Structure formats: structure tokens, C-alpha cells
């Protein structure tokens, strides 16, 4: 996972007069020509700021995203599934490490990012503010949330910032295991006993609204991102990614004879696009601003992890050591 | 008020709802290291990323965990980021004339024209 539905700041001042116009033109030409920007290259302040914000949100999403599934490790049905789930959760935490490093190359130390996460200042993907109620929820998360994440991450891996693209390429390889693992779990339940089918159907019903929220608000109501798209920070519109997801996964859900809790959901023959009930964006905003079923729990668990690790980190720390920004 | 979760283990932890920890300071998560990885014998080591560690021994352990969980890897190097010297992108022009130094390359030496002319004479 994860990433998707990033909350960008409204980039109104991007063409700000404070930037050197020659450098800015050169920078934009390089991006248009498909070149990557590396940490020591010149970049507009706004590019740096928005990238830090996005990569940091992505890293937080990985680390918080490990929690709803991680809670099922001790109760996974069977040893093989327990091993596989542990491997997946470890991957997600590893993704956070890679992404924190990529964000650090832009000048924000890791400790500051963690501070901003645990005080609630930074955001992370909204879907992880919902609970994994049963084992079937973990199956739906691993299949469909990771599927959404892959669509987003594959798009972003073609972006303009070198360290982020390299981290994403590594991440995408691991995501393909998550997707297969999730699909396997869903198929197992959906082709099983009536009780198993019911479990997976109920999990899908619970997760469908968060899944529709995953790519973020409709382009009609989200902040203007033209500059971010020109700079290849944002690589695809929220609605386009949502359409792509529906195109790829609705048929796979229907082939298992599972239902999707949206009576309007169908492919429009004329437009070639999916029609669906507009997701509840007020709920999305309410939850992302702290008032979801698990926001407090997620941050409290994260804080406790930080607290419990503190003595180990201190015991090994060399007091005269200075932090160095990672190279790439 | 402490956190009530559907996971009883979390409820038992009696986690406070509000933030009660002192902010981390830079270096609390240690120094950074760069990681180089060799996939098989005969290959060069290549840079694969960075990580945080308190010393090189731990950096190697974490590098194995972070960069060699899957696929083949036979050897890892870790180097403290601060020990790496590098050129900056501003001085790119120092490499500018390199591609023009054709006399350094095999392709810069074309004798056949001359030999053929010599033979025709
Ligand atoms: Fe994943
Ligand atoms: Fe991930």
C-alpha cells in the first residue's frame, strides 16, 4: 500500500515572482523532456514543499496502514496465512522506511515527520481510520486497497523526483505479492461455505465506501493541481484513477458473485466510464480531520510504539553524532 | 479516557487519547547510512537506498532486512552517508568536454581509408 487521495495544499503561489525565471524555465524544460530531478538539483520552493508533503503522507500511510492488518497476525487462520500476513505487514513498514528516506532527501528530517504524524499534524490515507472487523476485512484490504495503491504508485513512479520514483519501483514489485495474496484470500472465502461467503460480502460492504474515497475527492471539488501535474508531482487525476480501478476490479468482484453496495454502479456504454453514486465527501473530510472510527487509536498505537522503542534507540545512540541527509 | 478498541490487546494497553510524548529531536532516530547491494558474483555492487542505524553493525542487519528480503543478494556494503564525498550537480560542467575526447576511444582511430588508398597506389 498505500498512498492515494493525497491532500495537497492549494498551490496558488507556484508562479511566485521570487523564483529565478531562468532556472524555473530550465527546470520545467527538463521535466517536460522526461528528465528526473535529483536532490541536489535546483528546484522551486513550492515543488519541494508539495513533494515533502506528498511523500510524507505516503510514508505515514504505509506505517499506519500496517496497523489494521497487523492486528490480525496473532489470529490469522492457519500458519501459512500467518507467515504471509507477517511478510506483508513487514513490507508495508519497509515501504514507510523507503519513503521517509526519499522525503528526507528534500530536507525534512525523519524525526520531524514522525512528530508531525503523532501529533496529528500530517495526514495519512483516510482508509486506515476504519477498523478491520473480521479476518475477511484483511482479505478485502490486501486485495482492493492494495490494488488502488498500485494504480496510484505505478502512476507516481513515472513522476519527476528521482528518489521517490526509485523507492516506488521497489515498492511496486512487493505490492504485486500483496495483491495476489489478497486476491487469494478473498477467492478462498468467496468460493467457500455460505458462512465464509457472508463474511467476505459483509467486509466488502464495509470497505466499499472507503475504497471509493481512496483516490481522493472528485476533480470537480479538489484543489487545482495543474502546476503539480506539469511538474509531474501529481501524475493522474483522482477521477481517472478511480475509473481505472473500477475498470480493473469491478468485473473481478462480480465474477465471484459478490455484490457491490452501490445500486448505481454500472459502466456507461456511451461514455465508456463507470457511473456510481457520488461518495460522501463530507464524511471523507470529517474522518480525515480526526473524527473517524479509529483515528485516535491509530495515533495512540503509533505513539506507544515510539515510546516503547525509545530506550533502545537511546542506549545505542552516540551523543556526538550529527544527522546527515541521505543521498538519494 | 483511554482508547477502546475492537482489539482487546489494544484496550488492555490503556493508551491515552491525547498526545503525551515529548517531541523527537534530530538524531533520535540515529545516523544515516547508504546501502550497496551485489545481486550475484561478477556483478558490481549498486546503490539501493539509505537507512537509519546507530552503527555499522546494526546498519548491516537493517540493510539485510530492508533491502535483501527477496530475490538474490550475496553481499551488502553499508557506508555512513557523512563519509561519502561527491561532486555536486552544479559542477556538472567539469564532465562537459568528456564526450568530445574522441582520442580516448577506439572509435577515434580509423585507418582503413588510409590503408585502402595506400594499396591502390
Ligand atoms: Fe501493500
Ligand atoms: Fe505498501
CSV table of C-alpha atoms and ligand atoms in Angstrom, one decimal:
chain,number,residue,atom,x,y,z
A,1,UNK,CA,0.0,0.0,0.0
A,2,UNK,CA,-0.8,2.9,0.0
A,3,UNK,CA,-0.9,6.4,-0.9
A,4,UNK,CA,-3.7,7.9,-2.9
A,5,UNK,CA,-6.0,10.7,-2.2
A,6,UNK,CA,-3.2,13.0,-1.2
A,7,UNK,CA,-4.2,16.2,0.3
A,8,UNK,CA,-2.3,19.0,-1.5
A,9,UNK,CA,-2.1,22.5,-0.4
A,10,UNK,CA,-3.7,24.9,-2.8
A,11,UNK,CA,-0.7,25.8,-4.8
A,12,UNK,CA,-1.7,29.4,-5.6
A,13,UNK,CA,1.7,30.9,-5.3
A,14,UNK,CA,3.5,28.5,-7.6
A,15,UNK,CA,4.4,31.0,-10.2
A,16,UNK,CA,5.7,33.2,-7.5
A,17,UNK,CA,7.9,36.1,-8.6
A,18,UNK,CA,10.5,35.0,-6.0
A,19,UNK,CA,11.7,32.2,-8.2
A,20,UNK,CA,14.5,32.8,-10.7
A,21,UNK,CA,12.7,32.7,-14.0
A,22,UNK,CA,15.7,31.3,-16.0
A,23,UNK,CA,16.2,28.5,-13.5
A,24,UNK,CA,12.4,27.8,-13.4
A,25,UNK,CA,12.2,27.6,-17.2
A,26,UNK,CA,15.2,25.2,-17.3
A,27,UNK,CA,13.6,23.1,-14.5
A,28,UNK,CA,10.3,22.9,-16.4
A,29,UNK,CA,12.0,22.0,-19.7
A,30,UNK,CA,13.9,19.2,-18.0
A,31,UNK,CA,10.7,17.8,-16.6
A,32,UNK,CA,8.9,18.1,-19.9
A,33,UNK,CA,11.7,16.2,-21.6
A,34,UNK,CA,11.3,13.4,-19.1
A,35,UNK,CA,14.4,14.0,-17.1
A,36,UNK,CA,14.4,13.3,-13.4
A,37,UNK,CA,15.2,15.9,-10.7
A,38,UNK,CA,17.8,14.8,-8.2
A,39,UNK,CA,18.1,16.0,-4.6
A,40,UNK,CA,21.0,18.4,-5.2
A,41,UNK,CA,19.3,20.0,-8.3
A,42,UNK,CA,17.8,23.4,-8.2
A,43,UNK,CA,14.0,23.2,-7.6
A,44,UNK,CA,11.3,25.7,-6.9
A,45,UNK,CA,10.4,26.1,-3.2
A,46,UNK,CA,6.8,25.1,-3.9
A,47,UNK,CA,7.9,21.9,-5.7
A,48,UNK,CA,10.0,20.9,-2.7
A,49,UNK,CA,7.2,21.7,-0.3
A,50,UNK,CA,4.5,19.8,-2.1
A,51,UNK,CA,6.7,16.8,-2.7
A,52,UNK,CA,7.7,16.6,1.0
A,53,UNK,CA,4.0,16.8,1.9
A,54,UNK,CA,3.0,14.1,-0.6
A,55,UNK,CA,5.9,11.6,0.1
A,56,UNK,CA,5.5,12.1,3.8
A,57,UNK,CA,1.7,11.4,3.6
A,58,UNK,CA,2.6,8.3,1.6
A,59,UNK,CA,5.1,7.1,4.2
A,60,UNK,CA,2.7,7.7,7.1
A,61,UNK,CA,0.0,5.8,5.1
A,62,UNK,CA,2.3,2.8,4.9
A,63,UNK,CA,3.2,2.8,8.6
A,64,UNK,CA,-0.4,3.4,9.8
A,65,UNK,CA,-1.7,1.0,7.1
A,66,UNK,CA,0.2,-1.8,8.7
A,67,UNK,CA,-2.0,-1.5,11.9
A,68,UNK,CA,-5.5,-2.7,10.8
A,69,UNK,CA,-3.9,-5.8,9.2
A,70,UNK,CA,-1.2,-6.2,11.8
A,71,UNK,CA,-3.8,-6.7,14.5
A,72,UNK,CA,-4.8,-9.9,12.8
A,73,UNK,CA,-1.4,-11.6,12.8
A,74,UNK,CA,-2.0,-13.4,16.0
A,75,UNK,CA,-5.4,-14.6,14.9
A,76,UNK,CA,-4.7,-15.5,11.3
A,77,UNK,CA,-6.4,-18.7,10.3
A,78,UNK,CA,-3.5,-21.1,9.9
A,79,UNK,CA,0.2,-21.0,9.9
A,80,UNK,CA,0.8,-20.3,6.2
A,81,UNK,CA,-1.6,-17.3,6.3
A,82,UNK,CA,0.1,-16.0,9.5
A,83,UNK,CA,3.5,-16.1,7.7
A,84,UNK,CA,2.2,-14.4,4.6
A,85,UNK,CA,0.4,-11.7,6.6
A,86,UNK,CA,3.6,-11.1,8.6
A,87,UNK,CA,5.6,-10.8,5.4
A,88,UNK,CA,3.0,-8.3,4.0
A,89,UNK,CA,2.9,-6.2,7.1
A,90,UNK,CA,6.7,-6.1,7.2
A,91,UNK,CA,6.7,-5.0,3.6
A,92,UNK,CA,4.4,-2.1,4.5
A,93,UNK,CA,6.6,-0.9,7.3
A,94,UNK,CA,9.6,-1.3,4.9
A,95,UNK,CA,7.8,0.9,2.4
A,96,UNK,CA,7.4,3.6,5.0
A,97,UNK,CA,11.2,3.4,5.6
A,98,UNK,CA,11.9,3.8,1.9
A,99,UNK,CA,9.5,6.7,1.6
A,100,UNK,CA,10.8,8.5,4.7
A,101,UNK,CA,14.3,8.3,3.2
A,102,UNK,CA,13.0,9.8,-0.1
A,103,UNK,CA,11.3,12.6,1.7
A,104,UNK,CA,14.4,13.2,3.8
A,105,UNK,CA,16.5,13.9,0.7
A,106,UNK,CA,14.3,17.1,0.3
A,107,UNK,CA,15.4,18.4,3.7
A,108,UNK,CA,12.9,17.3,6.3
A,109,UNK,CA,14.5,15.0,9.0
A,110,UNK,CA,12.7,11.8,9.8
A,111,UNK,CA,12.1,12.7,13.4
A,112,UNK,CA,10.1,15.8,12.3
A,113,UNK,CA,7.9,13.7,10.1
A,114,UNK,CA,7.2,11.3,13.0
A,115,UNK,CA,6.5,14.2,15.3
A,116,UNK,CA,4.0,15.6,12.7
A,117,UNK,CA,2.4,12.2,12.4
A,118,UNK,CA,1.9,11.5,16.1
A,119,UNK,CA,0.6,15.0,16.9
A,120,UNK,CA,-2.0,14.7,14.1
A,121,UNK,CA,-0.4,17.5,12.0
A,122,UNK,CA,0.3,15.3,9.0
A,123,UNK,CA,-2.3,13.3,7.2
A,124,UNK,CA,-2.3,9.7,6.0
A,125,UNK,CA,-4.6,7.7,3.8
A,126,UNK,CA,-8.1,8.0,5.2
A,127,UNK,CA,-9.0,4.4,4.7
A,128,UNK,CA,-6.9,3.3,7.7
A,129,UNK,CA,-9.2,5.2,10.0
A,130,UNK,CA,-11.6,2.3,9.6
A,131,UNK,CA,-11.4,-1.0,11.5
A,132,UNK,CA,-10.6,-4.5,10.2
A,133,UNK,CA,-13.6,-6.1,11.9
A,134,UNK,CA,-13.0,-9.7,10.8
A,135,UNK,CA,-10.4,-11.7,9.0
A,136,UNK,CA,-12.3,-11.1,5.8
A,137,UNK,CA,-11.7,-7.4,6.2
A,138,UNK,CA,-7.9,-8.1,6.0
A,139,UNK,CA,-8.5,-10.0,2.8
A,140,UNK,CA,-10.5,-7.1,1.2
A,141,UNK,CA,-7.9,-4.6,2.3
A,142,UNK,CA,-5.0,-6.6,1.0
A,143,UNK,CA,-6.7,-7.1,-2.4
A,144,UNK,CA,-8.6,-3.9,-3.1
A,145,UNK,CA,-6.9,-1.2,-1.1
A,146,UNK,CA,-3.5,-2.5,-2.3
A,147,UNK,CA,-5.0,-2.6,-5.8
A,148,UNK,CA,-5.9,1.0,-5.5
A,149,UNK,CA,-2.5,1.8,-4.1
A,150,UNK,CA,-0.8,0.0,-7.1
A,151,UNK,CA,-2.7,2.2,-9.6
A,152,UNK,CA,-1.6,5.3,-7.8
A,153,UNK,CA,2.0,4.1,-7.2
A,154,UNK,CA,2.6,3.0,-10.7
A,155,UNK,CA,1.4,6.4,-12.0
A,156,UNK,CA,3.6,8.2,-9.4
A,157,UNK,CA,6.7,6.1,-10.3
A,158,UNK,CA,6.8,7.9,-13.6
A,159,UNK,CA,6.9,11.3,-11.8
A,160,UNK,CA,9.8,13.8,-11.8
A,161,UNK,CA,11.6,13.3,-8.5
A,162,UNK,CA,14.3,10.7,-8.8
A,163,UNK,CA,14.4,9.3,-5.2
A,164,UNK,CA,10.6,9.0,-5.0
A,165,UNK,CA,10.5,7.1,-8.3
A,166,UNK,CA,13.2,4.7,-7.3
A,167,UNK,CA,11.5,4.0,-4.0
A,168,UNK,CA,8.2,3.4,-5.8
A,169,UNK,CA,9.7,1.0,-8.3
A,170,UNK,CA,11.0,-1.2,-5.4
A,171,UNK,CA,7.6,-0.8,-3.6
A,172,UNK,CA,5.6,-1.8,-6.7
A,173,UNK,CA,7.4,-5.1,-7.0
A,174,UNK,CA,6.3,-6.0,-3.5
A,175,UNK,CA,2.8,-4.8,-4.0
A,176,UNK,CA,2.2,-7.4,-6.7
A,177,UNK,CA,2.7,-10.0,-4.0
A,178,UNK,CA,0.2,-8.2,-1.7
A,179,UNK,CA,-2.4,-8.1,-4.5
A,180,UNK,CA,-2.0,-11.8,-5.2
A,181,UNK,CA,-2.1,-12.6,-1.5
A,182,UNK,CA,-5.2,-10.5,-1.0
A,183,UNK,CA,-7.0,-11.9,-4.0
A,184,UNK,CA,-6.2,-15.5,-2.9
A,185,UNK,CA,-7.7,-14.8,0.5
A,186,UNK,CA,-10.9,-13.2,-1.0
A,187,UNK,CA,-11.3,-16.1,-3.5
A,188,UNK,CA,-10.8,-18.7,-0.8
A,189,UNK,CA,-13.7,-17.1,1.3
A,190,UNK,CA,-15.9,-16.4,-1.7
A,191,UNK,CA,-15.7,-19.9,-3.0
A,192,UNK,CA,-16.1,-21.4,0.5
A,193,UNK,CA,-19.0,-22.2,2.8
A,194,UNK,CA,-22.1,-19.9,2.9
A,195,UNK,CA,-20.8,-18.5,6.2
A,196,UNK,CA,-17.4,-17.7,4.6
A,197,UNK,CA,-19.2,-16.0,1.7
A,198,UNK,CA,-21.2,-14.0,4.0
A,199,UNK,CA,-18.1,-12.9,5.9
A,200,UNK,CA,-16.4,-11.6,2.8
A,201,UNK,CA,-19.6,-10.0,1.4
A,202,UNK,CA,-20.0,-8.1,4.7
A,203,UNK,CA,-16.4,-7.0,4.7
A,204,UNK,CA,-16.8,-5.7,1.1
A,205,UNK,CA,-19.9,-3.8,2.1
A,206,UNK,CA,-18.0,-2.2,4.9
A,207,UNK,CA,-15.0,-1.3,2.8
A,208,UNK,CA,-16.6,-0.1,-0.4
A,209,UNK,CA,-17.2,3.5,0.7
A,210,UNK,CA,-13.6,3.9,2.0
A,211,UNK,CA,-12.4,2.3,-1.3
A,212,UNK,CA,-14.3,4.9,-3.3
A,213,UNK,CA,-12.8,7.6,-1.1
A,214,UNK,CA,-9.3,6.2,-1.6
A,215,UNK,CA,-8.3,8.2,-4.7
A,216,UNK,CA,-9.5,11.4,-3.1
A,217,UNK,CA,-12.2,14.0,-3.8
A,218,UNK,CA,-13.6,14.3,-7.3
A,219,UNK,CA,-11.6,16.6,-9.6
A,220,UNK,CA,-14.6,18.9,-9.6
A,221,UNK,CA,-14.2,19.7,-5.9
A,222,UNK,CA,-10.4,19.2,-5.3
A,223,UNK,CA,-7.8,21.9,-5.3
A,224,UNK,CA,-6.3,23.0,-8.6
A,225,UNK,CA,-3.4,20.8,-9.5
A,226,UNK,CA,-2.4,21.9,-13.0
A,227,UNK,CA,1.0,23.1,-11.9
A,228,UNK,CA,1.6,20.0,-9.8
A,229,UNK,CA,0.7,17.9,-12.9
A,230,UNK,CA,3.1,19.9,-15.1
A,231,UNK,CA,5.8,19.4,-12.6
A,232,UNK,CA,5.0,15.7,-12.5
A,233,UNK,CA,4.3,15.7,-8.8
A,234,UNK,CA,0.7,14.6,-9.3
A,235,UNK,CA,0.6,12.1,-12.2
A,236,UNK,CA,-3.1,11.4,-12.8
A,237,UNK,CA,-6.4,12.9,-11.7
A,238,UNK,CA,-8.3,11.4,-8.8
A,239,UNK,CA,-11.3,10.6,-11.0
A,240,UNK,CA,-9.2,9.0,-13.7
A,241,UNK,CA,-7.5,6.7,-11.2
A,242,UNK,CA,-10.9,5.8,-9.7
A,243,UNK,CA,-12.2,4.9,-13.1
A,244,UNK,CA,-9.2,2.8,-13.8
A,245,UNK,CA,-9.7,0.9,-10.6
A,246,UNK,CA,-13.3,0.3,-11.3
A,247,UNK,CA,-12.5,-0.9,-14.8
A,248,UNK,CA,-9.9,-3.4,-13.5
A,249,UNK,CA,-11.6,-4.7,-10.3
A,250,UNK,CA,-15.4,-4.5,-10.5
A,251,UNK,CA,-15.5,-7.4,-13.1
A,252,UNK,CA,-13.2,-9.4,-10.8
A,253,UNK,CA,-15.6,-8.8,-7.8
A,254,UNK,CA,-18.7,-9.7,-9.9
A,255,UNK,CA,-17.2,-12.9,-11.2
A,256,UNK,CA,-17.1,-14.2,-7.6
A,257,UNK,CA,-20.9,-13.4,-7.5
A,258,UNK,CA,-20.3,-10.8,-4.8
A,259,UNK,CA,-22.3,-7.7,-4.8
A,260,UNK,CA,-21.1,-4.1,-4.6
A,261,UNK,CA,-23.2,-1.9,-2.3
A,262,UNK,CA,-24.0,0.8,-4.9
A,263,UNK,CA,-27.1,0.3,-7.0
A,264,UNK,CA,-26.0,3.0,-9.5
A,265,UNK,CA,-22.7,1.2,-10.3
A,266,UNK,CA,-22.6,0.3,-14.0
A,267,UNK,CA,-20.5,1.0,-17.0
A,268,UNK,CA,-22.0,3.7,-19.2
A,269,UNK,CA,-22.0,2.4,-22.7
A,270,UNK,CA,-21.9,5.9,-24.3
A,271,UNK,CA,-19.1,7.4,-22.3
A,272,UNK,CA,-17.2,4.2,-21.6
A,273,UNK,CA,-16.9,5.4,-18.0
A,274,UNK,CA,-18.4,4.0,-14.8
A,275,UNK,CA,-21.4,5.6,-13.3
A,276,UNK,CA,-21.6,5.4,-9.5
A,277,UNK,CA,-23.2,7.1,-6.5
A,278,UNK,CA,-21.1,10.1,-5.6
A,279,UNK,CA,-19.1,9.2,-2.5
A,280,UNK,CA,-19.9,11.1,0.7
A,281,UNK,CA,-17.2,13.7,0.6
A,282,UNK,CA,-18.4,15.3,3.8
A,283,UNK,CA,-17.7,12.1,5.6
A,284,UNK,CA,-14.3,11.9,4.0
A,285,UNK,CA,-13.5,15.4,5.3
A,286,UNK,CA,-14.8,14.7,8.7
A,287,UNK,CA,-12.8,11.5,9.0
A,288,UNK,CA,-9.6,12.9,7.6
A,289,UNK,CA,-9.9,15.8,10.1
A,290,UNK,CA,-9.8,13.4,13.0
A,291,UNK,CA,-13.3,12.2,13.6
A,292,UNK,CA,-13.3,8.7,12.2
A,293,UNK,CA,-13.8,5.4,14.0
A,294,UNK,CA,-10.1,4.7,14.5
A,295,UNK,CA,-8.2,8.0,14.1
A,296,UNK,CA,-7.4,8.3,17.8
A,297,UNK,CA,-6.5,4.6,18.2
A,298,UNK,CA,-4.1,4.7,15.2
A,299,UNK,CA,-2.2,7.6,16.6
A,300,UNK,CA,-2.2,6.3,20.1
A,301,UNK,CA,-0.8,2.9,19.0
A,302,UNK,CA,1.9,4.7,16.9
A,303,UNK,CA,2.9,6.9,19.9
A,304,UNK,CA,3.1,3.9,22.1
A,305,UNK,CA,5.4,2.2,19.6
A,306,UNK,CA,7.6,5.3,19.6
A,307,UNK,CA,7.7,5.3,23.4
A,308,UNK,CA,8.5,1.6,23.7
A,309,UNK,CA,11.4,1.9,21.3
A,310,UNK,CA,12.9,4.9,22.9
A,311,UNK,CA,15.2,3.2,25.4
A,312,UNK,CA,16.7,1.0,22.7
A,313,UNK,CA,17.3,3.9,20.5
A,314,UNK,CA,18.9,5.9,23.3
A,315,UNK,CA,21.0,3.0,24.5
A,316,UNK,CA,22.6,2.7,21.1
A,317,UNK,CA,22.8,6.4,20.3
A,318,UNK,CA,26.2,8.1,20.1
A,319,UNK,CA,25.7,11.6,21.5
A,320,UNK,CA,28.4,13.3,19.4
A,321,UNK,CA,26.8,12.0,16.2
A,322,UNK,CA,25.3,14.5,13.7
A,323,UNK,CA,22.5,13.7,11.4
A,324,UNK,CA,23.3,13.7,7.6
A,325,UNK,CA,20.7,14.0,4.9
A,326,UNK,CA,20.6,10.7,3.0
A,327,UNK,CA,22.0,10.9,-0.5
A,328,UNK,CA,19.1,9.5,-2.6
B,1,UNK,CA,-10.0,8.5,28.9
B,2,UNK,CA,-8.1,5.6,27.3
B,3,UNK,CA,-8.6,4.0,23.9
B,4,UNK,CA,-11.3,1.4,23.5
B,5,UNK,CA,-10.5,-0.9,20.5
B,6,UNK,CA,-12.1,-3.9,18.9
B,7,UNK,CA,-8.7,-5.4,19.5
B,8,UNK,CA,-8.7,-6.3,23.2
B,9,UNK,CA,-4.9,-6.2,23.4
B,10,UNK,CA,-5.0,-2.5,22.4
B,11,UNK,CA,-7.7,-1.8,25.0
B,12,UNK,CA,-5.6,-3.5,27.7
B,13,UNK,CA,-2.7,-1.2,26.9
B,14,UNK,CA,-4.8,1.7,28.3
B,15,UNK,CA,-3.5,4.1,25.7
B,16,UNK,CA,-4.2,7.8,26.4
B,17,UNK,CA,-6.3,9.5,23.7
B,18,UNK,CA,-4.2,12.7,23.8
B,19,UNK,CA,-0.6,13.1,22.8
B,20,UNK,CA,1.6,12.8,25.9
B,21,UNK,CA,5.1,12.2,24.5
B,22,UNK,CA,7.9,14.7,24.1
B,23,UNK,CA,8.7,15.5,20.5
B,24,UNK,CA,11.6,13.6,19.0
B,25,UNK,CA,14.8,15.5,18.2
B,26,UNK,CA,17.0,15.2,15.2
B,27,UNK,CA,19.4,12.1,15.6
B,28,UNK,CA,16.9,10.3,17.9
B,29,UNK,CA,16.4,8.0,15.0
B,30,UNK,CA,20.1,7.8,14.5
B,31,UNK,CA,22.5,8.5,11.7
B,32,UNK,CA,22.0,7.7,8.1
B,33,UNK,CA,23.8,5.0,6.0
B,34,UNK,CA,23.9,4.3,2.3
B,35,UNK,CA,23.4,0.7,1.2
B,36,UNK,CA,25.1,-1.1,-1.7
B,37,UNK,CA,24.0,-4.5,-2.8
B,38,UNK,CA,25.5,-7.2,-5.0
B,39,UNK,CA,23.0,-9.5,-6.7
B,40,UNK,CA,25.3,-12.2,-7.8
B,41,UNK,CA,29.0,-12.9,-8.2
B,42,UNK,CA,30.5,-11.0,-11.1
B,43,UNK,CA,28.1,-8.1,-10.6
B,44,UNK,CA,29.1,-4.6,-9.4
B,45,UNK,CA,27.7,-3.5,-6.0
B,46,UNK,CA,25.0,-1.0,-6.7
B,47,UNK,CA,23.5,1.7,-4.5
B,48,UNK,CA,20.0,0.7,-3.5
B,49,UNK,CA,19.0,3.3,-0.9
B,50,UNK,CA,19.6,4.5,2.6
B,51,UNK,CA,18.6,3.7,6.2
B,52,UNK,CA,19.0,4.9,9.8
B,53,UNK,CA,21.2,3.0,12.1
B,54,UNK,CA,23.3,3.7,15.3
B,55,UNK,CA,26.5,1.9,14.0
B,56,UNK,CA,27.7,0.0,11.0
B,57,UNK,CA,26.9,-3.4,12.6
B,58,UNK,CA,23.3,-2.5,13.0
B,59,UNK,CA,23.3,-0.9,9.6
B,60,UNK,CA,24.2,-4.2,8.1
B,61,UNK,CA,21.5,-6.1,10.0
B,62,UNK,CA,18.9,-3.5,9.0
B,63,UNK,CA,20.1,-3.4,5.4
B,64,UNK,CA,19.6,-7.1,5.1
B,65,UNK,CA,16.1,-6.7,6.5
B,66,UNK,CA,15.2,-3.7,4.4
B,67,UNK,CA,17.0,-4.4,1.1
B,68,UNK,CA,17.5,-8.1,0.9
B,69,UNK,CA,14.2,-9.7,1.9
B,70,UNK,CA,13.6,-11.0,-1.5
B,71,UNK,CA,15.5,-12.0,-4.6
B,72,UNK,CA,19.1,-12.8,-4.8
B,73,UNK,CA,21.7,-10.9,-2.9
B,74,UNK,CA,25.1,-12.2,-2.0
B,75,UNK,CA,26.8,-9.3,-0.4
B,76,UNK,CA,26.0,-5.9,1.2
B,77,UNK,CA,28.0,-2.8,1.9
B,78,UNK,CA,27.0,0.0,4.2
B,79,UNK,CA,28.7,3.4,4.3
B,80,UNK,CA,27.9,6.2,6.6
B,81,UNK,CA,26.3,8.9,4.5
B,82,UNK,CA,28.6,11.6,6.0
B,83,UNK,CA,31.7,9.6,4.8
B,84,UNK,CA,30.7,9.9,1.2
B,85,UNK,CA,32.4,12.6,-0.9
B,86,UNK,CA,30.6,13.5,-4.1
B,87,UNK,CA,30.5,16.1,-6.8
B,88,UNK,CA,27.6,18.4,-6.8
B,89,UNK,CA,25.2,18.9,-9.7
B,90,UNK,CA,26.3,22.5,-10.0
B,91,UNK,CA,29.7,21.4,-11.2
B,92,UNK,CA,28.3,19.2,-13.9
B,93,UNK,CA,30.3,21.2,-16.5
B,94,UNK,CA,33.5,19.5,-15.3
B,95,UNK,CA,32.3,16.5,-17.2
B,96,UNK,CA,31.1,18.6,-20.1
B,97,UNK,CA,34.0,18.0,-22.5
B,98,UNK,CA,34.4,14.3,-21.7
B,99,UNK,CA,32.3,13.0,-24.6
B,100,UNK,CA,34.4,15.1,-27.1
B,101,UNK,CA,37.6,13.4,-26.1
B,102,UNK,CA,37.4,11.1,-29.1
B,103,UNK,CA,41.2,10.3,-28.9
B,104,UNK,CA,40.5,8.3,-25.8
B,105,UNK,CA,38.2,5.9,-27.7
B,106,UNK,CA,38.8,3.0,-30.0
B,107,UNK,CA,36.3,4.6,-32.4
B,108,UNK,CA,38.6,7.6,-32.7
B,109,UNK,CA,41.1,5.7,-34.8
B,110,UNK,CA,40.0,5.0,-38.4
B,111,UNK,CA,42.9,3.7,-40.5
B,112,UNK,CA,41.1,1.7,-43.2
B,113,UNK,CA,40.6,4.7,-45.6
B,114,UNK,CA,44.3,5.4,-45.5
B,115,UNK,CA,45.2,1.7,-45.9
B,116,UNK,CA,42.9,1.3,-48.9
B,117,UNK,CA,44.3,4.4,-50.5
B,118,UNK,CA,47.8,3.2,-49.9
B,119,UNK,CA,47.0,-0.2,-51.5
B,120,UNK,CA,45.5,1.5,-54.6
B,121,UNK,CA,48.7,3.5,-55.2
C,1,LIG,FE1,0.8,-3.2,0.1
C,2,LIG,FE1,2.9,-0.5,0.7
